[in-house]
Short mmCIF file of C-alpha atoms and ligand atoms in Angstrom, two decimals:
data_model
loop_
_atom_site.label_atom_id
_atom_site.label_comp_id
_atom_site.label_asym_id
_atom_site.label_seq_id
_atom_site.Cartn_x
_atom_site.Cartn_y
_atom_site.Cartn_z
CA UNK A 65 -128.23 80.07 -74.83
CA UNK A 66 -130.09 77.99 -77.40
CA UNK A 67 -129.36 78.96 -80.95
CA UNK A 68 -131.74 77.78 -83.63
CA UNK A 69 -131.14 79.01 -87.14
CA UNK A 70 -133.54 79.31 -90.07
CA UNK A 71 -132.92 75.77 -91.21
CA UNK A 72 -133.90 74.51 -87.78
CA UNK A 73 -130.34 73.61 -86.82
CA UNK A 74 -130.08 73.63 -83.05
CA UNK A 75 -126.36 73.50 -82.34
CA UNK A 76 -126.64 73.10 -78.59
CA UNK A 77 -128.97 70.13 -78.77
CA UNK A 78 -126.91 68.48 -81.50
CA UNK A 79 -123.75 68.88 -79.44
CA UNK A 80 -125.52 67.38 -76.47
CA UNK A 81 -126.87 64.46 -78.51
CA UNK A 82 -123.37 63.77 -79.83
CA UNK A 83 -121.84 63.99 -76.34
CA UNK A 84 -124.55 61.71 -74.92
CA UNK A 85 -123.54 58.90 -77.30
CA UNK A 86 -120.24 58.69 -75.34
CA UNK A 87 -118.87 57.02 -78.45
CA UNK A 88 -117.05 60.03 -79.89
CA UNK A 89 -116.23 60.70 -83.53
CA UNK A 90 -115.19 57.07 -83.85
CA UNK A 91 -118.78 56.12 -83.00
CA UNK A 92 -120.04 58.22 -85.93
CA UNK A 93 -117.53 56.63 -88.30
CA UNK A 94 -118.31 53.12 -87.06
CA UNK A 95 -121.98 53.92 -87.69
CA UNK A 96 -121.11 54.43 -91.37
CA UNK A 97 -121.49 58.21 -91.54
CA UNK A 98 -120.78 59.61 -95.05
CA UNK A 99 -121.29 63.34 -94.38
CA UNK A 100 -119.64 65.43 -91.69
CA UNK A 101 -122.38 66.69 -89.32
CA UNK A 102 -122.80 70.44 -89.09
CA UNK A 103 -121.44 70.72 -85.55
CA UNK A 104 -118.02 69.88 -87.02
CA UNK A 105 -118.14 72.40 -89.89
CA UNK A 106 -115.49 75.10 -89.71
CA UNK A 107 -116.81 78.63 -90.27
CA UNK A 108 -116.74 79.35 -94.04
CA UNK A 109 -113.45 80.79 -95.27
CA UNK A 110 -111.64 80.00 -92.03
CA UNK A 111 -109.67 77.07 -93.45
CA UNK A 112 -108.02 78.83 -96.38
CA UNK A 113 -107.04 82.18 -94.89
CA UNK A 114 -103.35 81.40 -94.37
CA UNK A 115 -101.35 79.85 -97.23
CA UNK A 116 -99.81 76.41 -96.90
CA UNK A 117 -96.09 76.43 -97.57
CA UNK A 118 -94.94 74.38 -100.52
CA UNK A 119 -91.48 75.73 -100.03
CA UNK A 120 -89.10 73.01 -98.89
CA UNK A 121 -86.69 75.59 -97.45
CA UNK A 122 -88.86 75.48 -94.35
CA UNK A 123 -88.31 72.45 -92.21
CA UNK A 124 -88.74 72.08 -88.49
CA UNK A 125 -85.36 71.89 -86.71
CA UNK A 126 -84.23 68.38 -85.80
CA UNK A 127 -81.97 68.15 -82.76
CA UNK A 128 -80.03 65.03 -81.81
CA UNK A 129 -79.67 64.68 -78.05
CA UNK A 130 -76.93 62.06 -78.17
CA UNK A 131 -74.06 63.06 -75.88
CA UNK A 132 -76.10 65.71 -74.07
CA UNK A 133 -74.78 64.47 -70.74
CA UNK A 134 -71.26 64.11 -72.09
CA UNK A 135 -68.60 66.63 -72.97
CA UNK A 136 -69.36 70.34 -72.50
CA UNK A 137 -68.77 71.20 -76.16
CA UNK A 138 -71.47 68.81 -77.38
CA UNK A 139 -73.83 70.04 -74.70
CA UNK A 140 -73.21 73.67 -75.60
CA UNK A 141 -73.95 72.90 -79.26
CA UNK A 142 -77.23 71.27 -78.30
CA UNK A 143 -78.15 74.15 -75.96
CA UNK A 144 -77.50 76.64 -78.76
CA UNK A 145 -79.65 74.67 -81.20
CA UNK A 146 -82.49 74.39 -78.71
CA UNK A 147 -82.30 78.05 -77.78
CA UNK A 148 -81.66 79.92 -81.01
CA UNK A 149 -82.96 77.87 -83.87
CA UNK A 150 -85.76 75.98 -82.26
CA UNK A 151 -87.45 78.06 -79.64
CA UNK A 152 -87.14 81.70 -80.48
CA UNK A 153 -87.69 81.29 -84.21
CA UNK A 154 -89.88 78.20 -84.58
CA UNK A 155 -91.26 77.38 -81.14
CA UNK A 156 -91.24 73.80 -82.43
CA UNK A 157 -88.53 71.21 -82.94
CA UNK A 158 -88.05 67.49 -83.20
CA UNK A 159 -85.68 65.53 -80.98
CA UNK A 160 -83.94 62.32 -82.02
CA UNK A 161 -81.55 60.04 -80.13
CA UNK A 162 -83.46 61.09 -77.02
CA UNK A 163 -83.05 57.77 -75.22
CA UNK A 164 -86.64 56.47 -75.43
CA UNK A 165 -86.52 53.19 -77.36
CA UNK A 166 -88.49 52.93 -80.60
CA UNK A 167 -90.29 49.90 -79.18
CA UNK A 168 -91.70 52.05 -76.34
CA UNK A 169 -92.90 54.69 -78.82
CA UNK A 170 -94.56 52.03 -81.00
CA UNK A 171 -96.20 50.36 -78.02
CA UNK A 172 -97.50 53.71 -76.79
CA UNK A 173 -99.18 54.46 -80.13
CA UNK A 174 -100.54 50.94 -80.11
CA UNK A 175 -101.84 51.28 -76.54
CA UNK A 176 -103.79 54.43 -77.43
CA UNK A 177 -105.14 52.70 -80.55
CA UNK A 178 -106.27 49.76 -78.44
CA UNK A 179 -108.00 52.06 -75.97
CA UNK A 180 -110.02 53.77 -78.68
CA UNK A 181 -110.70 50.59 -80.65
CA UNK A 182 -111.79 48.44 -77.71
CA UNK A 183 -115.37 47.47 -76.95
CA UNK A 184 -117.42 50.70 -76.91
CA UNK A 185 -119.26 49.72 -73.72
CA UNK A 186 -116.00 49.47 -71.75
CA UNK A 187 -114.76 52.75 -73.24
CA UNK A 188 -118.00 54.56 -72.34
CA UNK A 189 -117.25 53.92 -68.67
CA UNK A 190 -114.39 56.42 -68.96
CA UNK A 191 -116.37 59.12 -70.81
CA UNK A 192 -116.57 62.26 -68.67
CA UNK A 193 -116.17 66.03 -68.66
CA UNK A 194 -115.60 66.15 -64.91
CA UNK A 195 -112.29 68.03 -64.53
CA UNK A 196 -111.68 66.46 -61.13
CA UNK A 197 -111.33 63.03 -62.73
CA UNK A 198 -107.79 61.75 -63.36
CA UNK A 199 -108.72 59.72 -66.41
CA UNK A 200 -111.03 61.29 -68.97
CA UNK A 201 -112.11 59.90 -72.29
CA UNK A 202 -114.00 62.47 -74.33
CA UNK A 203 -114.43 63.99 -77.74
CA UNK A 204 -113.43 67.69 -77.86
CA UNK A 205 -112.71 69.04 -74.37
CA UNK A 206 -114.07 72.40 -75.64
CA UNK A 207 -117.13 70.88 -77.37
CA UNK A 208 -119.61 73.35 -75.85
CA UNK A 209 -117.36 76.40 -76.26
CA UNK A 210 -115.73 76.12 -79.67
CA UNK A 211 -117.25 77.40 -82.91
CA UNK A 212 -116.68 74.06 -84.61
CA UNK A 213 -116.02 70.65 -83.14
CA UNK A 214 -112.91 68.74 -84.22
CA UNK A 215 -112.76 65.32 -85.86
CA UNK A 216 -111.02 63.79 -82.85
CA UNK A 217 -111.45 61.74 -79.67
CA UNK A 218 -109.04 61.82 -76.74
CA UNK A 219 -108.03 59.91 -73.64
CA UNK A 220 -106.67 62.33 -71.02
CA UNK A 221 -104.68 61.14 -67.98
CA UNK A 222 -103.30 63.24 -65.12
CA UNK A 223 -100.00 61.40 -64.72
CA UNK A 224 -98.00 63.74 -62.49
CA UNK A 225 -99.32 66.26 -59.92
CA UNK A 226 -99.67 66.60 -56.12
CA UNK A 227 -102.15 63.75 -56.19
CA UNK A 228 -101.63 61.75 -59.42
CA UNK A 229 -103.65 58.79 -60.62
CA UNK A 230 -102.86 55.25 -59.53
CA UNK A 231 -101.99 52.69 -62.24
CA UNK A 232 -105.24 50.85 -61.43
CA UNK A 233 -107.20 53.99 -62.48
CA UNK A 234 -105.90 53.63 -66.05
CA UNK A 235 -107.78 51.64 -68.68
CA UNK A 236 -106.48 48.10 -68.57
CA UNK A 237 -105.65 47.92 -72.32
CA UNK A 238 -102.98 50.60 -72.11
CA UNK A 239 -102.12 50.69 -68.39
CA UNK A 240 -98.58 49.32 -68.42
CA UNK A 241 -97.35 51.23 -71.46
CA UNK A 242 -98.86 54.53 -70.27
CA UNK A 243 -96.97 54.15 -66.97
CA UNK A 244 -93.71 53.19 -68.69
CA UNK A 245 -93.96 55.88 -71.37
CA UNK A 246 -94.75 58.56 -68.77
CA UNK A 247 -91.68 57.66 -66.75
CA UNK A 248 -89.47 57.94 -69.82
CA UNK A 249 -91.04 61.19 -71.04
CA UNK A 250 -90.52 62.72 -67.59
CA UNK A 251 -86.81 61.84 -67.70
CA UNK A 252 -86.53 63.38 -71.17
CA UNK A 253 -88.50 66.43 -70.04
CA UNK A 254 -86.10 67.09 -67.17
CA UNK A 255 -83.27 67.11 -69.72
CA UNK A 256 -85.24 69.44 -72.00
CA UNK A 257 -85.94 71.83 -69.11
CA UNK A 258 -82.23 71.90 -68.29
CA UNK A 259 -81.36 72.67 -71.91
CA UNK A 260 -84.01 75.39 -72.07
CA UNK A 261 -82.76 76.88 -68.78
CA UNK A 262 -79.21 76.95 -70.10
CA UNK A 263 -80.40 78.48 -73.35
CA UNK A 264 -82.03 81.24 -71.31
CA UNK A 265 -78.72 81.80 -69.52
CA UNK A 266 -80.04 80.82 -66.10
CA UNK A 267 -78.84 77.87 -64.01
CA UNK A 268 -79.69 74.41 -65.42
CA UNK A 269 -82.10 73.60 -62.57
CA UNK A 270 -84.03 76.86 -62.86
CA UNK A 271 -87.10 75.72 -64.78
CA UNK A 272 -87.47 72.47 -62.88
CA UNK A 273 -87.05 74.28 -59.54
CA UNK A 274 -89.76 76.73 -60.59
CA UNK A 275 -92.10 73.75 -60.83
CA UNK A 276 -92.29 73.57 -64.63
CA UNK A 277 -92.61 69.77 -64.52
CA UNK A 278 -94.79 69.51 -61.41
CA UNK A 279 -97.76 68.51 -63.55
CA UNK A 280 -97.92 66.23 -66.55
CA UNK A 281 -101.15 65.64 -68.41
CA UNK A 282 -101.13 63.01 -71.15
CA UNK A 283 -103.60 63.12 -74.03
CA UNK A 284 -103.89 60.11 -76.34
CA UNK A 285 -105.61 61.47 -79.44
CA UNK A 286 -107.43 59.33 -82.00
CA UNK A 287 -108.32 60.98 -85.32
CA UNK A 288 -110.71 58.72 -87.27
CA UNK A 289 -110.83 58.85 -91.09
CA UNK A 290 -113.02 61.75 -92.22
CA UNK A 291 -115.45 61.49 -95.18
CA UNK A 292 -115.31 65.25 -95.98
CA UNK A 293 -111.97 66.57 -94.69
CA UNK A 294 -112.39 69.92 -96.47
CA UNK A 295 -115.26 70.85 -94.12
CA UNK A 296 -113.64 70.32 -90.74
CA UNK A 297 -110.39 70.17 -88.77
CA UNK A 298 -108.80 67.36 -86.78
CA UNK A 299 -107.45 70.01 -84.36
CA UNK A 300 -108.26 73.69 -84.78
CA UNK A 301 -105.43 76.22 -84.94
CA UNK A 302 -104.25 76.81 -81.37
CA UNK A 303 -101.35 77.50 -79.04
CA UNK A 304 -100.63 75.19 -76.11
CA UNK A 305 -101.25 76.49 -72.61
CA UNK A 306 -98.36 74.84 -70.80
CA UNK A 307 -94.56 75.03 -70.49
CA UNK A 308 -93.59 72.40 -73.05
CA UNK A 309 -95.43 69.68 -74.94
CA UNK A 310 -93.70 66.43 -75.91
CA UNK A 311 -95.65 64.94 -78.79
CA UNK A 312 -95.46 61.48 -80.29
CA UNK A 313 -97.19 61.04 -83.64
CA UNK A 314 -97.68 58.02 -85.86
CA UNK A 315 -96.96 57.90 -89.59
CA UNK A 316 -100.21 59.45 -90.88
CA UNK A 317 -99.20 63.14 -90.92
CA UNK A 318 -101.42 66.20 -90.78
CA UNK A 319 -99.75 68.31 -88.05
CA UNK A 320 -98.79 71.78 -89.25
CA UNK A 321 -97.02 74.70 -87.59
CA UNK A 322 -97.44 78.38 -88.42
CA UNK A 323 -94.04 79.68 -89.46
CA UNK A 324 -93.46 83.06 -91.14
CA UNK A 325 -97.19 83.25 -91.79
CA UNK A 326 -97.35 79.94 -93.65
CA UNK A 327 -98.49 76.51 -92.55
CA UNK A 328 -95.53 74.14 -92.56
CA UNK A 329 -95.91 70.34 -92.23
CA UNK A 330 -94.30 68.63 -89.26
CA UNK A 331 -92.90 65.52 -90.98
CA UNK A 332 -93.38 62.06 -89.52
CA UNK A 333 -89.89 61.01 -88.57
CA UNK A 334 -89.74 57.51 -87.10
CA UNK A 335 -88.28 57.57 -83.59
CA UNK A 336 -88.55 61.36 -83.25
CA UNK A 337 -90.55 63.29 -80.69
CA UNK A 338 -91.93 66.75 -81.38
CA UNK A 339 -91.31 69.36 -78.69
CA UNK A 340 -93.12 72.68 -78.61
CA UNK A 341 -93.20 75.73 -76.40
CA UNK A 342 -96.43 76.62 -74.60
CA UNK A 343 -97.77 79.97 -73.44
CA UNK A 344 -96.40 79.62 -69.90
CA UNK A 345 -92.82 79.22 -71.15
CA UNK A 346 -93.34 82.26 -73.36
CA UNK A 347 -94.49 84.16 -70.27
CA UNK A 348 -91.62 83.21 -67.96
CA UNK A 349 -89.01 83.62 -70.72
CA UNK A 350 -90.42 87.09 -71.44
CA UNK A 351 -91.04 86.21 -75.10
CA UNK A 352 -87.57 84.78 -75.75
CA UNK A 353 -89.31 81.46 -76.40
CA UNK A 354 -92.52 81.55 -78.39
CA UNK A 355 -95.73 79.60 -78.13
CA UNK A 356 -96.54 78.98 -81.78
CA UNK A 357 -99.82 78.25 -83.55
CA UNK A 358 -100.37 74.73 -84.81
CA UNK A 359 -103.22 72.61 -86.12
CA UNK A 360 -104.00 69.14 -87.46
CA UNK A 361 -105.71 68.63 -90.82
CA UNK A 362 -108.53 66.12 -91.16
CA UNK A 363 -107.91 63.38 -93.71
CA UNK A 364 -109.87 60.78 -95.62
CA UNK A 365 -107.44 58.12 -94.43
CA UNK A 366 -107.02 57.12 -90.84
CA UNK A 367 -107.03 56.68 -87.99
CA UNK A 368 -104.15 58.94 -86.99
CA UNK A 369 -102.87 58.57 -83.44
CA UNK A 370 -100.81 61.00 -81.42
CA UNK A 371 -99.84 61.29 -77.77
CA UNK A 372 -99.27 64.73 -76.30
CA UNK A 373 -97.61 65.11 -72.87
CA UNK A 374 -98.22 68.59 -71.46
CA UNK A 375 -95.89 69.80 -68.71
CA UNK A 376 -96.50 72.79 -66.51
CA UNK A 377 -96.61 74.11 -62.97
CA UNK A 378 -99.44 73.14 -60.66
CA UNK A 379 -102.47 75.42 -60.65
CA UNK A 380 -102.80 75.05 -56.90
CA UNK A 381 -101.17 77.40 -54.45
CA UNK A 382 -100.58 81.10 -54.33
CA UNK A 383 -97.26 81.36 -56.14
CA UNK A 384 -97.16 84.10 -58.75
CA UNK A 385 -95.38 83.52 -62.05
CA UNK A 386 -94.06 86.16 -64.39
CA UNK A 387 -90.96 86.76 -66.50
CA UNK A 388 -87.89 85.31 -64.70
CA UNK A 389 -86.33 88.23 -62.83
CA UNK A 390 -82.75 87.35 -63.84
CA UNK A 391 -83.69 87.86 -67.50
CA UNK A 392 -84.98 91.37 -67.01
CA UNK A 393 -83.03 94.55 -67.52
CA UNK A 394 -83.54 98.07 -68.78
CA UNK A 395 -83.33 96.71 -72.32
CA UNK A 396 -85.56 93.76 -71.55
CA UNK A 397 -88.40 95.08 -69.42
CA UNK A 398 -91.15 92.65 -68.37
CA UNK A 399 -93.81 92.10 -71.03
CA UNK A 400 -96.23 90.31 -68.68
CA UNK A 401 -97.43 90.83 -65.16
CA UNK A 402 -97.02 88.22 -62.44
CA UNK A 403 -99.99 85.88 -62.46
CA UNK A 404 -101.52 82.89 -60.73
CA UNK A 405 -101.46 79.77 -62.91
CA UNK A 406 -105.12 79.18 -62.15
CA UNK A 407 -106.03 82.65 -63.46
CA UNK A 408 -104.11 82.01 -66.65
CA UNK A 409 -105.79 78.63 -67.11
CA UNK A 410 -109.28 79.99 -66.56
CA UNK A 411 -108.58 82.64 -69.20
CA UNK A 412 -107.22 80.05 -71.66
CA UNK A 413 -110.07 77.59 -71.09
CA UNK A 414 -112.83 80.22 -71.04
CA UNK A 415 -113.08 79.87 -74.81
CA UNK A 416 -112.66 77.13 -77.37
CA UNK A 417 -109.44 76.71 -79.33
CA UNK A 418 -109.22 79.84 -81.48
CA UNK A 419 -105.55 80.47 -82.16
CA UNK A 420 -105.06 83.34 -79.73
CA UNK A 421 -103.78 81.44 -76.68
CA UNK A 422 -104.18 82.82 -73.16
CA UNK A 423 -101.49 85.47 -72.83
CA UNK A 424 -102.83 88.70 -74.41
CA UNK A 425 -104.82 89.70 -71.32
CA UNK A 426 -101.78 89.43 -69.07
CA UNK A 427 -99.58 91.88 -70.96
CA UNK A 428 -98.35 94.90 -69.08
C1 OGA B 1226 -102.38 69.15 -78.85
C2 OGA B 1226 -101.86 69.07 -80.23
C3 OGA B 1226 -101.22 67.71 -82.11
C4 OGA B 1226 -101.38 66.33 -82.62
O1 OGA B 1226 -102.84 68.11 -78.33
O2 OGA B 1226 -102.30 70.25 -78.27
O3 OGA B 1226 -101.49 70.07 -80.77
O4 OGA B 1226 -100.63 65.99 -83.52
N1 OGA B 1226 -101.82 67.87 -80.83
O5 OGA B 1226 -102.26 65.61 -82.15
NI1 NI B 1227 -101.24 71.64 -79.33
#
C-alpha cells in the first residue's frame, strides 16, 4: 500500500528509488550526502528507550578454546563455561584461541571491504533480492518490510546447503578468502556444536546429527560512516533466526547486546570471534540457551565491517523440530511445539527486524 504523508513523503517510492540505485548506502555516502534520508529514520523515541550500561561489571564472557580436544578436565571446564555463563545467561560470548589464524580473519575483513569498495558497476551485477540466488549483494534484506532502513549494505553467500554455491559464483575480489574462511568457520562450528551438546547433557554429536550445521549463510556487512548517527541504526535491535552465529568484527565497535535490560558493548578483541545463540537453538534447547537481542549503532566514523556466519538446519524437507526429547521431563515440559523450519522462517521473515524474533507464535 502506498503511504503518502502530509509533507508529501512517499516511503514506498523512496525505498524503491533507493533500491533501484543498486549502490546501497555506500552509494549515498559516495555521492556526498550530508543528511540521513527519511527512509532511514528510526521512529521517534525508539532509540533511547533502553538505557546503555556504563557499568563495567558487565562484560561478555570470553572463552579460550585452547586444549578443547585435549584432556577431559580442560574440556569439561570449557563446556561448563559455554553452557552456564555464556548461553543461558548472556546468549553471547567471545571465543579466543579458536584455531583460525589472525591472518585469515584480517584477510576476510579485507575481502569484504574490497567487495564493497570495488567499482560500483561490477558490484551492481550482484545486486538482487531473489532468494533463490546463492550470492546476493543488497542493502537491507528487509527494506520493504521494516519501519526504518539501516545504515548498512551486505553481501550474502549461501556457502553450505544441499546445493551450495560454486567458488566461481563468488565475486572475484573475495572468492579465495571467502572459501578459506568458510572452511575454517565450519570446523570451529562443529566444535562449538559439540560443546553446546555436551553443555545440554546430550551426546556430543547430537546437534550436528540433528542437522544444525547443514546450512551456512555468510553475510559480509559494510557499515559506511553516517552523517547523523543519532537518527538511524546500523542494525536494528533483533534476535538471530538460526542455531548459532559466528561473527567476526573489525576494530570500529558499535555492536551491543541486551543484558539485564541494558545495552552492553561487545568489545573489539583482536583475534576473537563472537558467538551467539539464535532462536532455533533456544527452541530445541527448550529455553536453556537464549536468543538474545542485539543491535549495531551507527557512527560518524567508518566504514565498519563485520562478517556473520549463520548456521542452521535446512528449510527443505518434512522433519519437525521441537525441544530435544531427552531434555524434557515433568519438571521441564516442552515450551514449544514441533515445527517445520520453513514455517518458522516464514514467520521470522514476515516482518522487518523488530526485536521480537520468530518464536512467540510457536509457544505451547
Ligand atoms: C547480524 C548481526 C552484527 C554485526 O548480522 O545478525 O547481528 O556486528 N550483525 O554486524
Ligand atoms: Ni544478529
